[in-house]
Amino acid sequence: MLTILIVVALANAFLAGFHGSAAVVATVISSRALAPRVALLWAAAAALAGPLVLGTAVADTFSRQLVAPEALSLLGVICGLAAAIGWVGFTWAAGLPCSASQALVGGLLGAVTAAAGPAAVRGAGLLKVLIGLFISPPLGLLTGLAVMAGVLWLARRATPRANQLFKQLQLLTSLALALAVGSNDAQKFMGLITLGLALAGQSAGFAVPAWVMAASAGAFALGMLSGGYRLIRTLGGRIFRIRPVHGFSAQLAATAVIFAANFTGLPVSSTQVVSTAIFGVGSAQRVSQVRWQVASEMITAWVLTIPATALLGGMAYWALKGWLA
């Protein structure tokens, strides 16, 4: 069961990277600062390093603060991960920028509740997770709006040649964004594998082993390298016509929000933060040019994610428990 949990967690990390690649490279590709394959390689390398250099505060949130470990079983964690995989796969096929983080939280909550009842969910940890997931999108919007407004003011006398400068600056902001995204997203799976090790009696505490860090970061980076081109098109072209100045501003805004979340242990959805940062940047330029219909599609997917994956996680637990009994 522990082996199955590790395999499913790493598969989930791969899919999260595949899904999350759009958040990191969409703007840098759309603004033509980098070619798609080069951008993905650049982002994957930075994402691989992210969780290794920025700490494990988010992993700690998932391993022991969200649910009571003594009320869990390996089967419950596996079912939560499986529900997240199913939902992420479904939304990828539909071309919707789903939150892999929300899917993971919903799947885990559904499986844990089915296994041990609502009391197994720790209220303070759940509140912390929900604050991270639901406050970060509007914060991304406001930060994108503020950054873009500031950049436009600073560049008010610039000539069109300034686009070349912003293209070059995007190389730095995309690197920082990939570091932040790799750290926040990969840590969630580190936390669940660490939790599985504790449940199986293979670990005395909840410190993340070095091999768990490396494996989770590697799976996430490999998924990112594979690239979700359908979602890249959604974030990079359907929301707003992105030029280098917009790509730089959106990346800078999203990086600031995700870095802050990393150091406070708040799990966030990188896709949501980058998406709303793009909406904020577009609004600062001209509200009428932003395709707000795309926002309604995204919001629908985001609202459905936690209830849908919670239901899937609970159903998976009851089905497998009956089959294994």
mmCIF file with all atom_site columns, N, CA, C and O in Angstrom, residues 127-158:
data_model
loop_
_atom_site.group_PDB
_atom_site.id
_atom_site.type_symbol
_atom_site.label_atom_id
_atom_site.label_alt_id
_atom_site.label_comp_id
_atom_site.label_asym_id
_atom_site.label_entity_id
_atom_site.label_seq_id
_atom_site.pdbx_PDB_ins_code
_atom_site.Cartn_x
_atom_site.Cartn_y
_atom_site.Cartn_z
_atom_site.occupancy
_atom_site.B_iso_or_equiv
_atom_site.pdbx_formal_charge
_atom_site.auth_seq_id
_atom_site.auth_comp_id
_atom_site.auth_asym_id
_atom_site.auth_atom_id
_atom_site.pdbx_PDB_model_num
ATOM 1   N N  . LEU A 1 127 ? -8.703 25.716 7.551   1.00 0.00 ? 127 LEU A N  1
ATOM 2   C CA . LEU A 1 127 ? -8.859 27.162 7.359   1.00 0.00 ? 127 LEU A CA 1
ATOM 3   C C  . LEU A 1 127 ? -7.613 27.749 6.687   1.00 0.00 ? 127 LEU A C  1
ATOM 4   O O  . LEU A 1 127 ? -7.716 28.572 5.776   1.00 0.00 ? 127 LEU A O  1
ATOM 5   N N  . LYS A 1 128 ? -6.449 27.287 7.112   1.00 0.00 ? 128 LYS A N  1
ATOM 6   C CA . LYS A 1 128 ? -5.192 27.763 6.519   1.00 0.00 ? 128 LYS A CA 1
ATOM 7   C C  . LYS A 1 128 ? -5.125 27.423 5.036   1.00 0.00 ? 128 LYS A C  1
ATOM 8   O O  . LYS A 1 128 ? -4.756 28.256 4.204   1.00 0.00 ? 128 LYS A O  1
ATOM 9   N N  . VAL A 1 129 ? -5.511 26.190 4.694   1.00 0.00 ? 129 VAL A N  1
ATOM 10  C CA . VAL A 1 129 ? -5.489 25.755 3.297   1.00 0.00 ? 129 VAL A CA 1
ATOM 11  C C  . VAL A 1 129 ? -6.483 26.561 2.464   1.00 0.00 ? 129 VAL A C  1
ATOM 12  O O  . VAL A 1 129 ? -6.167 27.020 1.358   1.00 0.00 ? 129 VAL A O  1
ATOM 13  N N  . LEU A 1 130 ? -7.696 26.739 2.987   1.00 0.00 ? 130 LEU A N  1
ATOM 14  C CA . LEU A 1 130 ? -8.720 27.468 2.238   1.00 0.00 ? 130 LEU A CA 1
ATOM 15  C C  . LEU A 1 130 ? -8.352 28.938 2.065   1.00 0.00 ? 130 LEU A C  1
ATOM 16  O O  . LEU A 1 130 ? -8.634 29.531 1.017   1.00 0.00 ? 130 LEU A O  1
ATOM 17  N N  . ILE A 1 131 ? -7.726 29.529 3.084   1.00 0.00 ? 131 ILE A N  1
ATOM 18  C CA . ILE A 1 131 ? -7.266 30.918 2.953   1.00 0.00 ? 131 ILE A CA 1
ATOM 19  C C  . ILE A 1 131 ? -6.267 31.019 1.810   1.00 0.00 ? 131 ILE A C  1
ATOM 20  O O  . ILE A 1 131 ? -6.342 31.922 0.963   1.00 0.00 ? 131 ILE A O  1
ATOM 21  N N  . GLY A 1 132 ? -5.315 30.079 1.775   1.00 0.00 ? 132 GLY A N  1
ATOM 22  C CA . GLY A 1 132 ? -4.327 30.102 0.704   1.00 0.00 ? 132 GLY A CA 1
ATOM 23  C C  . GLY A 1 132 ? -4.949 29.955 -0.668  1.00 0.00 ? 132 GLY A C  1
ATOM 24  O O  . GLY A 1 132 ? -4.598 30.674 -1.614  1.00 0.00 ? 132 GLY A O  1
ATOM 25  N N  . LEU A 1 133 ? -5.892 29.026 -0.801  1.00 0.00 ? 133 LEU A N  1
ATOM 26  C CA . LEU A 1 133 ? -6.475 28.733 -2.105  1.00 0.00 ? 133 LEU A CA 1
ATOM 27  C C  . LEU A 1 133 ? -7.442 29.808 -2.593  1.00 0.00 ? 133 LEU A C  1
ATOM 28  O O  . LEU A 1 133 ? -7.519 30.073 -3.798  1.00 0.00 ? 133 LEU A O  1
ATOM 29  N N  . PHE A 1 134 ? -8.168 30.434 -1.676  1.00 0.00 ? 134 PHE A N  1
ATOM 30  C CA . PHE A 1 134 ? -9.232 31.348 -2.107  1.00 0.00 ? 134 PHE A CA 1
ATOM 31  C C  . PHE A 1 134 ? -8.870 32.831 -1.971  1.00 0.00 ? 134 PHE A C  1
ATOM 32  O O  . PHE A 1 134 ? -9.521 33.675 -2.589  1.00 0.00 ? 134 PHE A O  1
ATOM 33  N N  . ILE A 1 135 ? -7.852 33.150 -1.190  1.00 0.00 ? 135 ILE A N  1
ATOM 34  C CA . ILE A 1 135 ? -7.428 34.546 -1.100  1.00 0.00 ? 135 ILE A CA 1
ATOM 35  C C  . ILE A 1 135 ? -6.405 34.881 -2.183  1.00 0.00 ? 135 ILE A C  1
ATOM 36  O O  . ILE A 1 135 ? -6.346 36.004 -2.691  1.00 0.00 ? 135 ILE A O  1
ATOM 37  N N  . SER A 1 136 ? -5.610 33.882 -2.580  1.00 0.00 ? 136 SER A N  1
ATOM 38  C CA . SER A 1 136 ? -4.534 34.149 -3.547  1.00 0.00 ? 136 SER A CA 1
ATOM 39  C C  . SER A 1 136 ? -5.029 34.595 -4.931  1.00 0.00 ? 136 SER A C  1
ATOM 40  O O  . SER A 1 136 ? -4.378 35.459 -5.547  1.00 0.00 ? 136 SER A O  1
ATOM 41  N N  . PRO A 1 137 ? -6.151 34.074 -5.482  1.00 0.00 ? 137 PRO A N  1
ATOM 42  C CA . PRO A 1 137 ? -6.585 34.574 -6.793  1.00 0.00 ? 137 PRO A CA 1
ATOM 43  C C  . PRO A 1 137 ? -6.925 36.067 -6.809  1.00 0.00 ? 137 PRO A C  1
ATOM 44  O O  . PRO A 1 137 ? -6.405 36.799 -7.666  1.00 0.00 ? 137 PRO A O  1
ATOM 45  N N  . PRO A 1 138 ? -7.772 36.567 -5.883  1.00 0.00 ? 138 PRO A N  1
ATOM 46  C CA . PRO A 1 138 ? -8.006 38.025 -5.912  1.00 0.00 ? 138 PRO A CA 1
ATOM 47  C C  . PRO A 1 138 ? -6.741 38.824 -5.604  1.00 0.00 ? 138 PRO A C  1
ATOM 48  O O  . PRO A 1 138 ? -6.555 39.923 -6.131  1.00 0.00 ? 138 PRO A O  1
ATOM 49  N N  . LEU A 1 139 ? -5.857 38.246 -4.792  1.00 0.00 ? 139 LEU A N  1
ATOM 50  C CA . LEU A 1 139 ? -4.596 38.928 -4.523  1.00 0.00 ? 139 LEU A CA 1
ATOM 51  C C  . LEU A 1 139 ? -3.744 38.995 -5.790  1.00 0.00 ? 139 LEU A C  1
ATOM 52  O O  . LEU A 1 139 ? -3.081 40.008 -6.053  1.00 0.00 ? 139 LEU A O  1
ATOM 53  N N  . GLY A 1 140 ? -3.773 37.913 -6.590  1.00 0.00 ? 140 GLY A N  1
ATOM 54  C CA . GLY A 1 140 ? -3.077 37.933 -7.870  1.00 0.00 ? 140 GLY A CA 1
ATOM 55  C C  . GLY A 1 140 ? -3.633 38.993 -8.798  1.00 0.00 ? 140 GLY A C  1
ATOM 56  O O  . GLY A 1 140 ? -2.880 39.694 -9.495  1.00 0.00 ? 140 GLY A O  1
ATOM 57  N N  . LEU A 1 141 ? -4.964 39.133 -8.829  1.00 0.00 ? 141 LEU A N  1
ATOM 58  C CA . LEU A 1 141 ? -5.610 40.151 -9.659  1.00 0.00 ? 141 LEU A CA 1
ATOM 59  C C  . LEU A 1 141 ? -5.176 41.553 -9.249  1.00 0.00 ? 141 LEU A C  1
ATOM 60  O O  . LEU A 1 141 ? -4.769 42.366 -10.092 1.00 0.00 ? 141 LEU A O  1
ATOM 61  N N  . LEU A 1 142 ? -5.240 41.831 -7.952  1.00 0.00 ? 142 LEU A N  1
ATOM 62  C CA . LEU A 1 142 ? -4.896 43.165 -7.466  1.00 0.00 ? 142 LEU A CA 1
ATOM 63  C C  . LEU A 1 142 ? -3.412 43.459 -7.644  1.00 0.00 ? 142 LEU A C  1
ATOM 64  O O  . LEU A 1 142 ? -3.024 44.592 -7.991  1.00 0.00 ? 142 LEU A O  1
ATOM 65  N N  . THR A 1 143 ? -2.572 42.455 -7.411  1.00 0.00 ? 143 THR A N  1
ATOM 66  C CA . THR A 1 143 ? -1.130 42.663 -7.578  1.00 0.00 ? 143 THR A CA 1
ATOM 67  C C  . THR A 1 143 ? -0.791 42.896 -9.041  1.00 0.00 ? 143 THR A C  1
ATOM 68  O O  . THR A 1 143 ? 0.032  43.765 -9.380  1.00 0.00 ? 143 THR A O  1
ATOM 69  N N  . GLY A 1 144 ? -1.420 42.133 -9.941  1.00 0.00 ? 144 GLY A N  1
ATOM 70  C CA . GLY A 1 144 ? -1.207 42.338 -11.374 1.00 0.00 ? 144 GLY A CA 1
ATOM 71  C C  . GLY A 1 144 ? -1.627 43.722 -11.816 1.00 0.00 ? 144 GLY A C  1
ATOM 72  O O  . GLY A 1 144 ? -0.930 44.385 -12.604 1.00 0.00 ? 144 GLY A O  1
ATOM 73  N N  . LEU A 1 145 ? -2.762 44.169 -11.311 1.00 0.00 ? 145 LEU A N  1
ATOM 74  C CA . LEU A 1 145 ? -3.254 45.512 -11.627 1.00 0.00 ? 145 LEU A CA 1
ATOM 75  C C  . LEU A 1 145 ? -2.274 46.583 -11.146 1.00 0.00 ? 145 LEU A C  1
ATOM 76  O O  . LEU A 1 145 ? -1.935 47.527 -11.878 1.00 0.00 ? 145 LEU A O  1
ATOM 77  N N  . ALA A 1 146 ? -1.781 46.420 -9.902  1.00 0.00 ? 146 ALA A N  1
ATOM 78  C CA . ALA A 1 146 ? -0.881 47.414 -9.332  1.00 0.00 ? 146 ALA A CA 1
ATOM 79  C C  . ALA A 1 146 ? 0.476  47.424 -10.044 1.00 0.00 ? 146 ALA A C  1
ATOM 80  O O  . ALA A 1 146 ? 1.024  48.496 -10.348 1.00 0.00 ? 146 ALA A O  1
ATOM 81  N N  . VAL A 1 147 ? 1.014  46.228 -10.315 1.00 0.00 ? 147 VAL A N  1
ATOM 82  C CA . VAL A 1 147 ? 2.322  46.151 -10.978 1.00 0.00 ? 147 VAL A CA 1
ATOM 83  C C  . VAL A 1 147 ? 2.247  46.752 -12.376 1.00 0.00 ? 147 VAL A C  1
ATOM 84  O O  . VAL A 1 147 ? 3.119  47.530 -12.789 1.00 0.00 ? 147 VAL A O  1
ATOM 85  N N  . MET A 1 148 ? 1.194  46.409 -13.122 1.00 0.00 ? 148 MET A N  1
ATOM 86  C CA . MET A 1 148 ? 1.076  46.913 -14.483 1.00 0.00 ? 148 MET A CA 1
ATOM 87  C C  . MET A 1 148 ? 0.900  48.433 -14.489 1.00 0.00 ? 148 MET A C  1
ATOM 88  O O  . MET A 1 148 ? 1.491  49.140 -15.322 1.00 0.00 ? 148 MET A O  1
ATOM 89  N N  . ALA A 1 149 ? 0.115  48.934 -13.560 1.00 0.00 ? 149 ALA A N  1
ATOM 90  C CA . ALA A 1 149 ? -0.067 50.382 -13.474 1.00 0.00 ? 149 ALA A CA 1
ATOM 91  C C  . ALA A 1 149 ? 1.261  51.074 -13.180 1.00 0.00 ? 149 ALA A C  1
ATOM 92  O O  . ALA A 1 149 ? 1.586  52.114 -13.766 1.00 0.00 ? 149 ALA A O  1
ATOM 93  N N  . GLY A 1 150 ? 2.049  50.482 -12.267 1.00 0.00 ? 150 GLY A N  1
ATOM 94  C CA . GLY A 1 150 ? 3.349  51.052 -11.949 1.00 0.00 ? 150 GLY A CA 1
ATOM 95  C C  . GLY A 1 150 ? 4.315  51.004 -13.121 1.00 0.00 ? 150 GLY A C  1
ATOM 96  O O  . GLY A 1 150 ? 5.039  51.967 -13.387 1.00 0.00 ? 150 GLY A O  1
ATOM 97  N N  . VAL A 1 151 ? 4.328  49.879 -13.846 1.00 0.00 ? 151 VAL A N  1
ATOM 98  C CA . VAL A 1 151 ? 5.218  49.742 -14.999 1.00 0.00 ? 151 VAL A CA 1
ATOM 99  C C  . VAL A 1 151 ? 4.834  50.736 -16.088 1.00 0.00 ? 151 VAL A C  1
ATOM 100 O O  . VAL A 1 151 ? 5.702  51.371 -16.711 1.00 0.00 ? 151 VAL A O  1
ATOM 101 N N  . LEU A 1 152 ? 3.527  50.880 -16.339 1.00 0.00 ? 152 LEU A N  1
ATOM 102 C CA . LEU A 1 152 ? 3.080  51.833 -17.359 1.00 0.00 ? 152 LEU A CA 1
ATOM 103 C C  . LEU A 1 152 ? 3.485  53.258 -16.994 1.00 0.00 ? 152 LEU A C  1
ATOM 104 O O  . LEU A 1 152 ? 3.857  54.055 -17.869 1.00 0.00 ? 152 LEU A O  1
ATOM 105 N N  . TRP A 1 153 ? 3.422  53.586 -15.717 1.00 0.00 ? 153 TRP A N  1
ATOM 106 C CA . TRP A 1 153 ? 3.812  54.934 -15.296 1.00 0.00 ? 153 TRP A CA 1
ATOM 107 C C  . TRP A 1 153 ? 5.310  55.144 -15.475 1.00 0.00 ? 153 TRP A C  1
ATOM 108 O O  . TRP A 1 153 ? 5.759  56.174 -15.977 1.00 0.00 ? 153 TRP A O  1
ATOM 109 N N  . LEU A 1 154 ? 6.107  54.132 -15.090 1.00 0.00 ? 154 LEU A N  1
ATOM 110 C CA . LEU A 1 154 ? 7.564  54.245 -15.215 1.00 0.00 ? 154 LEU A CA 1
ATOM 111 C C  . LEU A 1 154 ? 8.008  54.306 -16.677 1.00 0.00 ? 154 LEU A C  1
ATOM 112 O O  . LEU A 1 154 ? 9.008  54.946 -16.997 1.00 0.00 ? 154 LEU A O  1
ATOM 113 N N  . ALA A 1 155 ? 7.249  53.619 -17.544 1.00 0.00 ? 155 ALA A N  1
ATOM 114 C CA . ALA A 1 155 ? 7.628  53.553 -18.964 1.00 0.00 ? 155 ALA A CA 1
ATOM 115 C C  . ALA A 1 155 ? 6.813  54.517 -19.816 1.00 0.00 ? 155 ALA A C  1
ATOM 116 O O  . ALA A 1 155 ? 6.720  54.341 -21.031 1.00 0.00 ? 155 ALA A O  1
ATOM 117 N N  . ARG A 1 156 ? 6.245  55.545 -19.200 1.00 0.00 ? 156 ARG A N  1
ATOM 118 C CA . ARG A 1 156 ? 5.331  56.430 -19.919 1.00 0.00 ? 156 ARG A CA 1
ATOM 119 C C  . ARG A 1 156 ? 6.021  57.198 -21.046 1.00 0.00 ? 156 ARG A C  1
ATOM 120 O O  . ARG A 1 156 ? 5.379  57.609 -22.012 1.00 0.00 ? 156 ARG A O  1
ATOM 121 N N  . ARG A 1 157 ? 7.328  57.396 -20.970 1.00 0.00 ? 157 ARG A N  1
ATOM 122 C CA . ARG A 1 157 ? 8.052  58.113 -22.012 1.00 0.00 ? 157 ARG A CA 1
ATOM 123 C C  . ARG A 1 157 ? 8.932  57.184 -22.849 1.00 0.00 ? 157 ARG A C  1
ATOM 124 O O  . ARG A 1 157 ? 9.749  57.652 -23.637 1.00 0.00 ? 157 ARG A O  1
ATOM 125 N N  . ALA A 1 158 ? 8.747  55.890 -22.657 1.00 0.00 ? 158 ALA A N  1
ATOM 126 C CA . ALA A 1 158 ? 9.591  54.916 -23.361 1.00 0.00 ? 158 ALA A CA 1
ATOM 127 C C  . ALA A 1 158 ? 9.175  54.801 -24.827 1.00 0.00 ? 158 ALA A C  1
ATOM 128 O O  . ALA A 1 158 ? 8.012  55.035 -25.194 1.00 0.00 ? 158 ALA A O  1
#
